[in-house]
PDB file of C-alpha atoms in Angstrom:
ATOM      1  CA  UNK A  25       0.000   0.000   0.000  1.00  0.00           C
ATOM      2  CA  UNK A  26       2.810   2.395   0.854  1.00  0.00           C
ATOM      3  CA  UNK A  27       4.449   1.768  -2.524  1.00  0.00           C
ATOM      4  CA  UNK A  28       1.122   2.322  -4.283  1.00  0.00           C
ATOM      5  CA  UNK A  29       0.603   5.649  -2.511  1.00  0.00           C
ATOM      6  CA  UNK A  30       4.127   6.815  -3.300  1.00  0.00           C
ATOM      7  CA  UNK A  31       3.762   5.794  -6.933  1.00  0.00           C
ATOM      8  CA  UNK A  32       0.532   7.775  -7.244  1.00  0.00           C
ATOM      9  CA  UNK A  33       2.038  10.838  -5.603  1.00  0.00           C
ATOM     10  CA  UNK A  34       5.187  10.627  -7.755  1.00  0.00           C
ATOM     11  CA  UNK A  35       3.156  10.183 -10.948  1.00  0.00           C
ATOM     12  CA  UNK A  36       0.812  13.078 -10.299  1.00  0.00           C
ATOM     13  CA  UNK A  37       3.411  15.548  -9.086  1.00  0.00           C
ATOM     14  CA  UNK A  38       5.728  14.493 -11.894  1.00  0.00           C
ATOM     15  CA  UNK A  39       3.026  15.601 -14.304  1.00  0.00           C
ATOM     16  CA  UNK A  40       2.772  18.961 -12.561  1.00  0.00           C
ATOM     17  CA  UNK A  41       6.558  19.360 -12.838  1.00  0.00           C
ATOM     18  CA  UNK A  42       6.396  18.591 -16.568  1.00  0.00           C
ATOM     19  CA  UNK A  43       3.681  21.195 -17.160  1.00  0.00           C
ATOM     20  CA  UNK A  44       4.027  24.825 -18.185  1.00  0.00           C
ATOM     21  CA  UNK A  45       2.451  25.936 -14.908  1.00  0.00           C
ATOM     22  CA  UNK A  46       4.405  28.846 -13.319  1.00  0.00           C
ATOM     23  CA  UNK A  47       4.092  31.813 -11.010  1.00  0.00           C
ATOM     24  CA  UNK A  48       3.923  34.038 -14.056  1.00  0.00           C
ATOM     25  CA  UNK A  49       0.215  33.168 -14.155  1.00  0.00           C
ATOM     26  CA  UNK A  50      -1.892  35.452 -11.971  1.00  0.00           C
ATOM     27  CA  UNK A  51      -3.837  32.582 -10.422  1.00  0.00           C
ATOM     28  CA  UNK A  52      -0.743  30.629  -9.429  1.00  0.00           C
ATOM     29  CA  UNK A  53       0.752  33.739  -7.883  1.00  0.00           C
ATOM     30  CA  UNK A  54      -2.533  34.410  -6.060  1.00  0.00           C
ATOM     31  CA  UNK A  55      -2.354  30.997  -4.381  1.00  0.00           C
ATOM     32  CA  UNK A  56       1.173  31.690  -3.114  1.00  0.00           C
ATOM     33  CA  UNK A  57       0.180  35.124  -1.844  1.00  0.00           C
ATOM     34  CA  UNK A  58      -2.918  33.696  -0.149  1.00  0.00           C
ATOM     35  CA  UNK A  59      -0.684  31.355   1.843  1.00  0.00           C
ATOM     36  CA  UNK A  60       1.811  33.963   2.977  1.00  0.00           C
ATOM     37  CA  UNK A  61       4.380  34.784   0.278  1.00  0.00           C
ATOM     38  CA  UNK A  62       5.062  38.457  -0.360  1.00  0.00           C
ATOM     39  CA  UNK A  63       5.238  39.956  -3.832  1.00  0.00           C
ATOM     40  CA  UNK A  64       8.892  40.736  -3.187  1.00  0.00           C
ATOM     41  CA  UNK A  65       9.681  37.110  -2.339  1.00  0.00           C
ATOM     42  CA  UNK A  66       7.919  35.809  -5.438  1.00  0.00           C
ATOM     43  CA  UNK A  67       9.685  38.356  -7.649  1.00  0.00           C
ATOM     44  CA  UNK A  68      13.076  37.241  -6.272  1.00  0.00           C
ATOM     45  CA  UNK A  69      12.854  33.650  -7.581  1.00  0.00           C
ATOM     46  CA  UNK A  70      12.321  32.065 -11.011  1.00  0.00           C
ATOM     47  CA  UNK A  71       8.610  31.958 -11.831  1.00  0.00           C
ATOM     48  CA  UNK A  72       8.904  28.246 -12.686  1.00  0.00           C
ATOM     49  CA  UNK A  73       9.726  27.478  -9.027  1.00  0.00           C
ATOM     50  CA  UNK A  74       6.126  28.333  -8.057  1.00  0.00           C
ATOM     51  CA  UNK A  75       3.440  25.909  -9.238  1.00  0.00           C
ATOM     52  CA  UNK A  76       0.661  26.903  -6.840  1.00  0.00           C
ATOM     53  CA  UNK A  77       1.215  23.903  -4.546  1.00  0.00           C
ATOM     54  CA  UNK A  78       1.983  25.650  -1.249  1.00  0.00           C
ATOM     55  CA  UNK A  79      -0.155  25.789   1.886  1.00  0.00           C
ATOM     56  CA  UNK A  80       2.049  28.268   3.779  1.00  0.00           C
ATOM     57  CA  UNK A  81       5.411  30.013   3.760  1.00  0.00           C
ATOM     58  CA  UNK A  82       7.803  28.184   6.123  1.00  0.00           C
ATOM     59  CA  UNK A  83      10.783  30.413   5.311  1.00  0.00           C
ATOM     60  CA  UNK A  84       8.906  33.388   6.764  1.00  0.00           C
ATOM     61  CA  UNK A  85       8.757  31.779  10.216  1.00  0.00           C
ATOM     62  CA  UNK A  86      11.886  29.586  10.332  1.00  0.00           C
ATOM     63  CA  UNK A  87      14.109  32.420  11.611  1.00  0.00           C
ATOM     64  CA  UNK A  88      16.926  31.383   9.281  1.00  0.00           C
ATOM     65  CA  UNK A  89      20.330  32.931   9.925  1.00  0.00           C
ATOM     66  CA  UNK A  90      23.548  33.480   7.988  1.00  0.00           C
ATOM     67  CA  UNK A  91      25.706  30.373   7.738  1.00  0.00           C
ATOM     68  CA  UNK A  92      23.007  27.834   8.646  1.00  0.00           C
ATOM     69  CA  UNK A  93      22.226  24.579   6.861  1.00  0.00           C
ATOM     70  CA  UNK A  94      18.527  24.223   6.057  1.00  0.00           C
ATOM     71  CA  UNK A  95      16.749  21.259   4.461  1.00  0.00           C
ATOM     72  CA  UNK A  96      13.455  21.482   2.572  1.00  0.00           C
ATOM     73  CA  UNK A  97      11.482  18.224   2.605  1.00  0.00           C
ATOM     74  CA  UNK A  98       9.632  17.767  -0.686  1.00  0.00           C
ATOM     75  CA  UNK A  99      11.270  20.745  -2.368  1.00  0.00           C
ATOM     76  CA  UNK A 100       9.324  20.623  -5.625  1.00  0.00           C
ATOM     77  CA  UNK A 101      10.573  23.241  -8.077  1.00  0.00           C
ATOM     78  CA  UNK A 102      12.771  24.874  -5.441  1.00  0.00           C
ATOM     79  CA  UNK A 103      10.617  27.793  -4.285  1.00  0.00           C
ATOM     80  CA  UNK A 104      11.454  27.511  -0.566  1.00  0.00           C
ATOM     81  CA  UNK A 105      15.020  26.322  -1.202  1.00  0.00           C
ATOM     82  CA  UNK A 106      15.784  29.511  -3.118  1.00  0.00           C
ATOM     83  CA  UNK A 107      14.205  31.768  -0.504  1.00  0.00           C
ATOM     84  CA  UNK A 108      16.087  29.902   2.246  1.00  0.00           C
ATOM     85  CA  UNK A 109      19.367  30.148   0.325  1.00  0.00           C
ATOM     86  CA  UNK A 110      19.111  33.926   0.300  1.00  0.00           C
ATOM     87  CA  UNK A 111      18.544  33.994   4.061  1.00  0.00           C
ATOM     88  CA  UNK A 112      21.459  31.692   5.004  1.00  0.00           C
ATOM     89  CA  UNK A 113      23.814  33.440   2.578  1.00  0.00           C
ATOM     90  CA  UNK A 114      26.929  32.182   0.811  1.00  0.00           C
ATOM     91  CA  UNK A 115      28.370  30.656   3.992  1.00  0.00           C
ATOM     92  CA  UNK A 116      25.204  28.624   4.515  1.00  0.00           C
ATOM     93  CA  UNK A 117      23.499  25.949   2.449  1.00  0.00           C
ATOM     94  CA  UNK A 118      19.934  25.162   1.385  1.00  0.00           C
ATOM     95  CA  UNK A 119      19.255  21.515   0.539  1.00  0.00           C
ATOM     96  CA  UNK A 120      16.177  20.267  -1.288  1.00  0.00           C
ATOM     97  CA  UNK A 121      14.935  16.679  -1.051  1.00  0.00           C
ATOM     98  CA  UNK A 122      12.238  15.255  -3.336  1.00  0.00           C
ATOM     99  CA  UNK A 123      11.225  11.774  -4.480  1.00  0.00           C
ATOM    100  CA  UNK A 124       9.988  12.920  -7.920  1.00  0.00           C
ATOM    101  CA  UNK A 125      12.744  13.079 -10.559  1.00  0.00           C
ATOM    102  CA  UNK A 126      10.837  15.554 -12.731  1.00  0.00           C
ATOM    103  CA  UNK A 127      10.538  17.949  -9.799  1.00  0.00           C
ATOM    104  CA  UNK A 128      14.273  17.731  -9.158  1.00  0.00           C
ATOM    105  CA  UNK A 129      14.986  18.376 -12.842  1.00  0.00           C
ATOM    106  CA  UNK A 130      12.830  21.476 -12.668  1.00  0.00           C
ATOM    107  CA  UNK A 131      14.454  22.641  -9.420  1.00  0.00           C
ATOM    108  CA  UNK A 132      17.979  22.239 -10.806  1.00  0.00           C
ATOM    109  CA  UNK A 133      17.048  24.097 -13.974  1.00  0.00           C
ATOM    110  CA  UNK A 134      15.574  26.894 -11.867  1.00  0.00           C
ATOM    111  CA  UNK A 135      18.725  27.037  -9.711  1.00  0.00           C
ATOM    112  CA  UNK A 136      20.737  27.903 -12.824  1.00  0.00           C
ATOM    113  CA  UNK A 137      18.966  31.279 -12.987  1.00  0.00           C
ATOM    114  CA  UNK A 138      18.018  31.850  -9.336  1.00  0.00           C
ATOM    115  CA  UNK A 139      21.207  33.645  -8.302  1.00  0.00           C
ATOM    116  CA  UNK A 140      22.158  37.302  -8.407  1.00  0.00           C
ATOM    117  CA  UNK A 141      21.607  38.921 -11.783  1.00  0.00           C
ATOM    118  CA  UNK A 142      20.011  35.755 -13.128  1.00  0.00           C
ATOM    119  CA  UNK A 143      23.094  33.601 -12.683  1.00  0.00           C
ATOM    120  CA  UNK A 144      23.363  30.263 -10.855  1.00  0.00           C
ATOM    121  CA  UNK A 145      22.634  30.000  -7.142  1.00  0.00           C
ATOM    122  CA  UNK A 146      25.704  28.271  -5.716  1.00  0.00           C
ATOM    123  CA  UNK A 147      24.681  27.507  -2.115  1.00  0.00           C
ATOM    124  CA  UNK A 148      21.934  25.021  -2.997  1.00  0.00           C
ATOM    125  CA  UNK A 149      21.874  21.304  -3.695  1.00  0.00           C
ATOM    126  CA  UNK A 150      19.148  18.777  -4.443  1.00  0.00           C
ATOM    127  CA  UNK A 151      18.785  15.085  -3.549  1.00  0.00           C
ATOM    128  CA  UNK A 152      16.501  12.333  -4.839  1.00  0.00           C
ATOM    129  CA  UNK A 153      15.031  10.554  -1.799  1.00  0.00           C
ATOM    130  CA  UNK A 154      11.872   9.998   0.199  1.00  0.00           C
ATOM    131  CA  UNK A 155      11.524  12.156   3.285  1.00  0.00           C
ATOM    132  CA  UNK A 156      11.459   9.144   5.625  1.00  0.00           C
ATOM    133  CA  UNK A 157      15.000   8.147   4.533  1.00  0.00           C
ATOM    134  CA  UNK A 158      17.052  11.320   4.173  1.00  0.00           C
ATOM    135  CA  UNK A 159      20.494  11.055   2.522  1.00  0.00           C
ATOM    136  CA  UNK A 160      22.090  13.262   5.174  1.00  0.00           C
ATOM    137  CA  UNK A 161      24.412  12.605   8.137  1.00  0.00           C
ATOM    138  CA  UNK A 162      23.240  12.617  11.733  1.00  0.00           C
ATOM    139  CA  UNK A 163      23.166  16.023  13.459  1.00  0.00           C
ATOM    140  CA  UNK A 164      24.173  17.915  10.301  1.00  0.00           C
ATOM    141  CA  UNK A 165      21.287  20.375   9.875  1.00  0.00           C
ATOM    142  CA  UNK A 166      20.269  23.561  11.702  1.00  0.00           C
ATOM    143  CA  UNK A 167      16.685  23.785  10.433  1.00  0.00           C
ATOM    144  CA  UNK A 168      14.203  21.591   8.572  1.00  0.00           C
ATOM    145  CA  UNK A 169      11.364  23.172   6.602  1.00  0.00           C
ATOM    146  CA  UNK A 170       8.594  21.671   4.484  1.00  0.00           C
ATOM    147  CA  UNK A 171       5.556  22.949   2.637  1.00  0.00           C
ATOM    148  CA  UNK A 172       2.433  20.798   2.244  1.00  0.00           C
ATOM    149  CA  UNK A 173       4.430  17.550   1.892  1.00  0.00           C
ATOM    150  CA  UNK A 174       4.455  15.626   5.193  1.00  0.00           C
ATOM    151  CA  UNK A 175       0.744  14.894   4.676  1.00  0.00           C
ATOM    152  CA  UNK A 176       1.756  12.936   1.545  1.00  0.00           C
ATOM    153  CA  UNK A 177       4.143  10.610   3.423  1.00  0.00           C
ATOM    154  CA  UNK A 178       2.544   7.258   4.321  1.00  0.00           C
ATOM    155  CA  UNK A 179       4.678   6.828   7.477  1.00  0.00           C
ATOM    156  CA  UNK A 180       4.614  10.113   9.395  1.00  0.00           C
ATOM    157  CA  UNK A 181       6.378   8.761  12.538  1.00  0.00           C
ATOM    158  CA  UNK A 182       9.315   7.681  10.341  1.00  0.00           C
ATOM    159  CA  UNK A 183       9.473  11.194   8.875  1.00  0.00           C
ATOM    160  CA  UNK A 184       9.495  12.741  12.351  1.00  0.00           C
ATOM    161  CA  UNK A 185      12.292  10.391  13.455  1.00  0.00           C
ATOM    162  CA  UNK A 186      14.370  11.241  10.365  1.00  0.00           C
ATOM    163  CA  UNK A 187      13.969  14.958  11.007  1.00  0.00           C
ATOM    164  CA  UNK A 188      15.147  14.439  14.583  1.00  0.00           C
ATOM    165  CA  UNK A 189      18.097  12.371  13.378  1.00  0.00           C
ATOM    166  CA  UNK A 190      19.491  14.933  10.941  1.00  0.00           C
ATOM    167  CA  UNK A 191      18.961  17.982  13.148  1.00  0.00           C
ATOM    168  CA  UNK A 192      21.736  19.200  15.393  1.00  0.00           C
ATOM    169  CA  UNK A 193      20.986  19.546  19.120  1.00  0.00           C
ATOM    170  CA  UNK A 194      19.040  22.782  19.384  1.00  0.00           C
ATOM    171  CA  UNK A 195      18.008  22.477  15.743  1.00  0.00           C
ATOM    172  CA  UNK A 196      14.461  23.361  14.804  1.00  0.00           C
ATOM    173  CA  UNK A 197      11.551  22.365  12.608  1.00  0.00           C
ATOM    174  CA  UNK A 198       9.381  24.969  10.849  1.00  0.00           C
ATOM    175  CA  UNK A 199       6.754  23.394   8.617  1.00  0.00           C
ATOM    176  CA  UNK A 200       3.616  24.421   6.762  1.00  0.00           C
ATOM    177  CA  UNK A 201       1.201  21.554   6.202  1.00  0.00           C
ATOM    178  CA  UNK A 202      -2.393  20.377   6.103  1.00  0.00           C
ATOM    179  CA  UNK A 203      -3.818  18.831   9.288  1.00  0.00           C
ATOM    180  CA  UNK A 204      -7.286  17.645  10.230  1.00  0.00           C
ATOM    181  CA  UNK A 205      -9.643  19.453  12.580  1.00  0.00           C
ATOM    182  CA  UNK A 206     -12.087  16.532  12.604  1.00  0.00           C
ATOM    183  CA  UNK A 207     -12.356  13.101  10.909  1.00  0.00           C
ATOM    184  CA  UNK A 208     -12.900  13.071   7.175  1.00  0.00           C
ATOM    185  CA  UNK A 209     -16.004  11.485   5.653  1.00  0.00           C
ATOM    186  CA  UNK A 210     -15.298   7.922   4.493  1.00  0.00           C
ATOM    187  CA  UNK A 211     -15.791   8.936   0.850  1.00  0.00           C
ATOM    188  CA  UNK A 212     -12.854  11.328   1.158  1.00  0.00           C
ATOM    189  CA  UNK A 213     -10.697   9.341   3.589  1.00  0.00           C
ATOM    190  CA  UNK A 214     -10.626   6.248   1.371  1.00  0.00           C
ATOM    191  CA  UNK A 215     -10.027   7.997  -1.962  1.00  0.00           C
ATOM    192  CA  UNK A 216      -6.539   7.880  -3.474  1.00  0.00           C
ATOM    193  CA  UNK A 217      -7.216  11.088  -5.387  1.00  0.00           C
ATOM    194  CA  UNK A 218      -7.929  12.861  -2.119  1.00  0.00           C
ATOM    195  CA  UNK A 219      -4.636  11.492  -0.776  1.00  0.00           C
ATOM    196  CA  UNK A 220      -2.647  12.856  -3.705  1.00  0.00           C
ATOM    197  CA  UNK A 221      -4.537  16.123  -3.228  1.00  0.00           C
ATOM    198  CA  UNK A 222      -3.096  16.576   0.295  1.00  0.00           C
ATOM    199  CA  UNK A 223      -6.365  15.786   2.086  1.00  0.00           C
ATOM    200  CA  UNK A 224      -6.789  12.083   2.862  1.00  0.00           C
ATOM    201  CA  UNK A 225      -3.183  11.687   4.028  1.00  0.00           C
ATOM    202  CA  UNK A 226      -3.407  14.514   6.557  1.00  0.00           C
ATOM    203  CA  UNK A 227      -3.325  13.621  10.253  1.00  0.00           C
ATOM    204  CA  UNK A 228      -5.200  15.307  13.123  1.00  0.00           C
ATOM    205  CA  UNK A 229      -3.621  18.392  14.662  1.00  0.00           C
ATOM    206  CA  UNK A 230      -3.254  16.520  17.966  1.00  0.00           C
ATOM    207  CA  UNK A 231      -1.458  13.643  16.231  1.00  0.00           C
ATOM    208  CA  UNK A 232       1.044  16.077  14.740  1.00  0.00           C
ATOM    209  CA  UNK A 233       1.798  17.275  18.263  1.00  0.00           C
ATOM    210  CA  UNK A 234       2.087  13.831  19.856  1.00  0.00           C
ATOM    211  CA  UNK A 235       4.034  12.385  16.916  1.00  0.00           C
ATOM    212  CA  UNK A 236       6.736  15.027  17.167  1.00  0.00           C
ATOM    213  CA  UNK A 237       6.893  14.696  20.947  1.00  0.00           C
ATOM    214  CA  UNK A 238       7.300  10.923  20.655  1.00  0.00           C
ATOM    215  CA  UNK A 239      10.141  11.477  18.165  1.00  0.00           C
ATOM    216  CA  UNK A 240      11.961  13.410  20.884  1.00  0.00           C
ATOM    217  CA  UNK A 241      11.075  17.014  20.060  1.00  0.00           C
ATOM    218  CA  UNK A 242      10.325  19.700  22.596  1.00  0.00           C
ATOM    219  CA  UNK A 243       8.468  22.997  22.412  1.00  0.00           C
ATOM    220  CA  UNK A 244       6.039  21.534  19.860  1.00  0.00           C
ATOM    221  CA  UNK A 245       3.411  23.911  18.530  1.00  0.00           C
ATOM    222  CA  UNK A 246       0.818  23.309  15.806  1.00  0.00           C
ATOM    223  CA  UNK A 247      -1.061  26.479  14.895  1.00  0.00           C
ATOM    224  CA  UNK A 248      -4.104  26.728  12.632  1.00  0.00           C
ATOM    225  CA  UNK A 249      -3.383  29.640  10.271  1.00  0.00           C
ATOM    226  CA  UNK A 250      -7.063  30.104   9.457  1.00  0.00           C
ATOM    227  CA  UNK A 251      -6.325  30.227   5.723  1.00  0.00           C
ATOM    228  CA  UNK A 252      -9.062  29.416   3.223  1.00  0.00           C
ATOM    229  CA  UNK A 253      -8.078  26.169   1.511  1.00  0.00           C
ATOM    230  CA  UNK A 254     -10.378  27.051  -1.361  1.00  0.00           C
ATOM    231  CA  UNK A 255      -7.722  29.582  -2.396  1.00  0.00           C
ATOM    232  CA  UNK A 256      -6.390  26.830  -4.667  1.00  0.00           C
ATOM    233  CA  UNK A 257      -9.360  27.480  -6.933  1.00  0.00           C
ATOM    234  CA  UNK A 258      -7.949  30.954  -7.677  1.00  0.00           C
ATOM    235  CA  UNK A 259      -5.743  29.458 -10.343  1.00  0.00           C
ATOM    236  CA  UNK A 260      -7.162  29.830 -13.845  1.00  0.00           C
ATOM    237  CA  UNK A 261      -7.293  26.273 -15.176  1.00  0.00           C
ATOM    238  CA  UNK A 262      -5.522  24.826 -12.126  1.00  0.00           C
ATOM    239  CA  UNK A 263      -6.221  23.317  -8.723  1.00  0.00           C
ATOM    240  CA  UNK A 264      -3.572  21.951  -6.391  1.00  0.00           C
ATOM    241  CA  UNK A 265      -5.453  18.674  -6.182  1.00  0.00           C
ATOM    242  CA  UNK A 266      -4.870  17.720  -9.816  1.00  0.00           C
ATOM    243  CA  UNK A 267      -2.282  17.284 -12.538  1.00  0.00           C
ATOM    244  CA  UNK A 268      -2.022  18.731 -16.039  1.00  0.00           C
ATOM    245  CA  UNK A 269      -1.715  16.647 -19.151  1.00  0.00           C
ATOM    246  CA  UNK A 270       1.779  15.157 -19.090  1.00  0.00           C
ATOM    247  CA  UNK A 271       3.997  16.293 -21.894  1.00  0.00           C
ATOM    248  CA  UNK A 272       1.548  18.967 -23.005  1.00  0.00           C
ATOM    249  CA  UNK A 273       3.802  21.995 -23.354  1.00  0.00           C
ATOM    250  CA  UNK A 274       0.807  24.158 -24.062  1.00  0.00           C
ATOM    251  CA  UNK A 275      -1.045  23.168 -20.927  1.00  0.00           C
ATOM    252  CA  UNK A 276      -1.779  26.096 -18.641  1.00  0.00           C
ATOM    253  CA  UNK A 277      -2.344  23.738 -15.727  1.00  0.00           C
ATOM    254  CA  UNK A 278      -5.260  22.007 -14.087  1.00  0.00           C
ATOM    255  CA  UNK A 279      -8.983  22.354 -13.907  1.00  0.00           C
ATOM    256  CA  UNK A 280     -10.453  24.610 -11.210  1.00  0.00           C
ATOM    257  CA  UNK A 281     -11.819  22.746  -8.177  1.00  0.00           C
ATOM    258  CA  UNK A 282     -15.377  23.996  -8.475  1.00  0.00           C
ATOM    259  CA  UNK A 283     -15.821  23.457 -12.202  1.00  0.00           C
ATOM    260  CA  UNK A 284     -14.978  19.839 -12.921  1.00  0.00           C
ATOM    261  CA  UNK A 285     -11.409  19.442 -11.636  1.00  0.00           C
ATOM    262  CA  UNK A 286      -9.451  17.483 -14.233  1.00  0.00           C
ATOM    263  CA  UNK A 287     -11.853  15.673 -16.495  1.00  0.00           C
ATOM    264  CA  UNK A 288     -10.863  12.197 -17.748  1.00  0.00           C
ATOM    265  CA  UNK A 289      -9.572  13.791 -20.971  1.00  0.00           C
ATOM    266  CA  UNK A 290      -7.090  15.838 -18.915  1.00  0.00           C
ATOM    267  CA  UNK A 291      -5.512  12.951 -17.029  1.00  0.00           C
ATOM    268  CA  UNK A 292      -1.880  13.300 -15.954  1.00  0.00           C
ATOM    269  CA  UNK A 293      -0.794  10.054 -17.520  1.00  0.00           C
ATOM    270  CA  UNK A 294      -2.256   7.520 -19.912  1.00  0.00           C
ATOM    271  CA  UNK A 295      -1.599   4.829 -17.302  1.00  0.00           C
ATOM    272  CA  UNK A 296      -3.287   6.731 -14.465  1.00  0.00           C
ATOM    273  CA  UNK A 297      -6.706   5.850 -13.080  1.00  0.00           C
ATOM    274  CA  UNK A 298      -8.968   7.539 -15.679  1.00  0.00           C
ATOM    275  CA  UNK A 299     -11.465   8.558 -12.999  1.00  0.00           C
ATOM    276  CA  UNK A 300      -9.041   9.788 -10.317  1.00  0.00           C
ATOM    277  CA  UNK A 301      -9.348  13.528 -10.843  1.00  0.00           C
ATOM    278  CA  UNK A 302     -13.001  13.511 -11.778  1.00  0.00           C
ATOM    279  CA  UNK A 303     -13.717  11.473  -8.638  1.00  0.00           C
ATOM    280  CA  UNK A 304     -11.757  13.911  -6.470  1.00  0.00           C
ATOM    281  CA  UNK A 305     -13.613  16.860  -7.998  1.00  0.00           C
ATOM    282  CA  UNK A 306     -16.911  15.242  -7.065  1.00  0.00           C
ATOM    283  CA  UNK A 307     -15.744  14.690  -3.489  1.00  0.00           C
ATOM    284  CA  UNK A 308     -14.567  18.281  -3.128  1.00  0.00           C
ATOM    285  CA  UNK A 309     -17.826  19.589  -4.525  1.00  0.00           C
ATOM    286  CA  UNK A 310     -19.723  17.605  -1.887  1.00  0.00           C
ATOM    287  CA  UNK A 311     -17.584  18.589   1.118  1.00  0.00           C
ATOM    288  CA  UNK A 312     -16.201  21.952   2.227  1.00  0.00           C
ATOM    289  CA  UNK A 313     -12.530  21.195   2.916  1.00  0.00           C
ATOM    290  CA  UNK A 314     -12.356  23.985   5.479  1.00  0.00           C
ATOM    291  CA  UNK A 315     -14.818  22.090   7.685  1.00  0.00           C
ATOM    292  CA  UNK A 316     -12.369  19.221   8.078  1.00  0.00           C
ATOM    293  CA  UNK A 317      -8.838  20.446   7.420  1.00  0.00           C
ATOM    294  CA  UNK A 318      -6.611  23.424   8.118  1.00  0.00           C
ATOM    295  CA  UNK A 319      -3.389  24.950   6.899  1.00  0.00           C
ATOM    296  CA  UNK A 320      -1.119  24.755   9.933  1.00  0.00           C
ATOM    297  CA  UNK A 321       2.255  26.083  11.035  1.00  0.00           C
ATOM    298  CA  UNK A 322       4.272  23.464  12.894  1.00  0.00           C
ATOM    299  CA  UNK A 323       7.211  24.320  15.146  1.00  0.00           C
ATOM    300  CA  UNK A 324       9.464  22.065  17.231  1.00  0.00           C
ATOM    301  CA  UNK A 325      12.978  22.035  18.693  1.00  0.00           C
ATOM    302  CA  UNK A 326      15.374  19.134  19.103  1.00  0.00           C
ATOM    303  CA  UNK A 327      16.745  19.177  22.676  1.00  0.00           C
TER     304      UNK A 327
END
């Protein structure tokens, strides 16, 4: 089951990475701004690093300092890696980890123009791995960030233990994610499309707190940001729950949540479940996500 979930996530997000979706589109930019990115931050990075997939802005609250090593779990196109790299400066390092090769390809291409004056950004690196098995030494990282990705990991306790392993004593976690305020309806909870869409894989707010505490963290806080999750529907032809047609260079993205999110003709891959996105759209039309889930800020410190 874990392998099946990871394959579905990798397939769908790989299709997003292969699309022409970028922050140059007003709707994509609107999603990022709705979840806490400033216009200045978005203007400072390549537009292709923003695909409208965020649920917060962890770099705004991570208190990153010059010379630190920061790791972004599920880095996507590099949006938060590039913002973090600017904060830690040339003596620091920003490391992105992602399990989707197409996302890493996009992030590395973006890094080539993310530096000063459009040149390469030299204090970043990217690794292909799942976030429950990080390719990093013990106690080597000052801060771990993540943006709407931990909910996609099948084994959250393993992710929490890995974060604790790679952090230095006194190191910190600053994450934006989706967490549940109350149990999901069975129709949503059991749907693989809802899992890929960052809903069905989310855990209760209380479980986030206890899971991090059990992994050895102190000072754990999980704060509901009160953001409207329907902001994803701001994107013209796109919703964070879906994937564009793979290989379609002319694709502007995905179908809006409230108007038939990703019809069968717009499937991410010819081998994908032909009803996945249409089924998810139906579920989202029947249930207000804000009743069940929240965009949360998660903080914790390794003793």
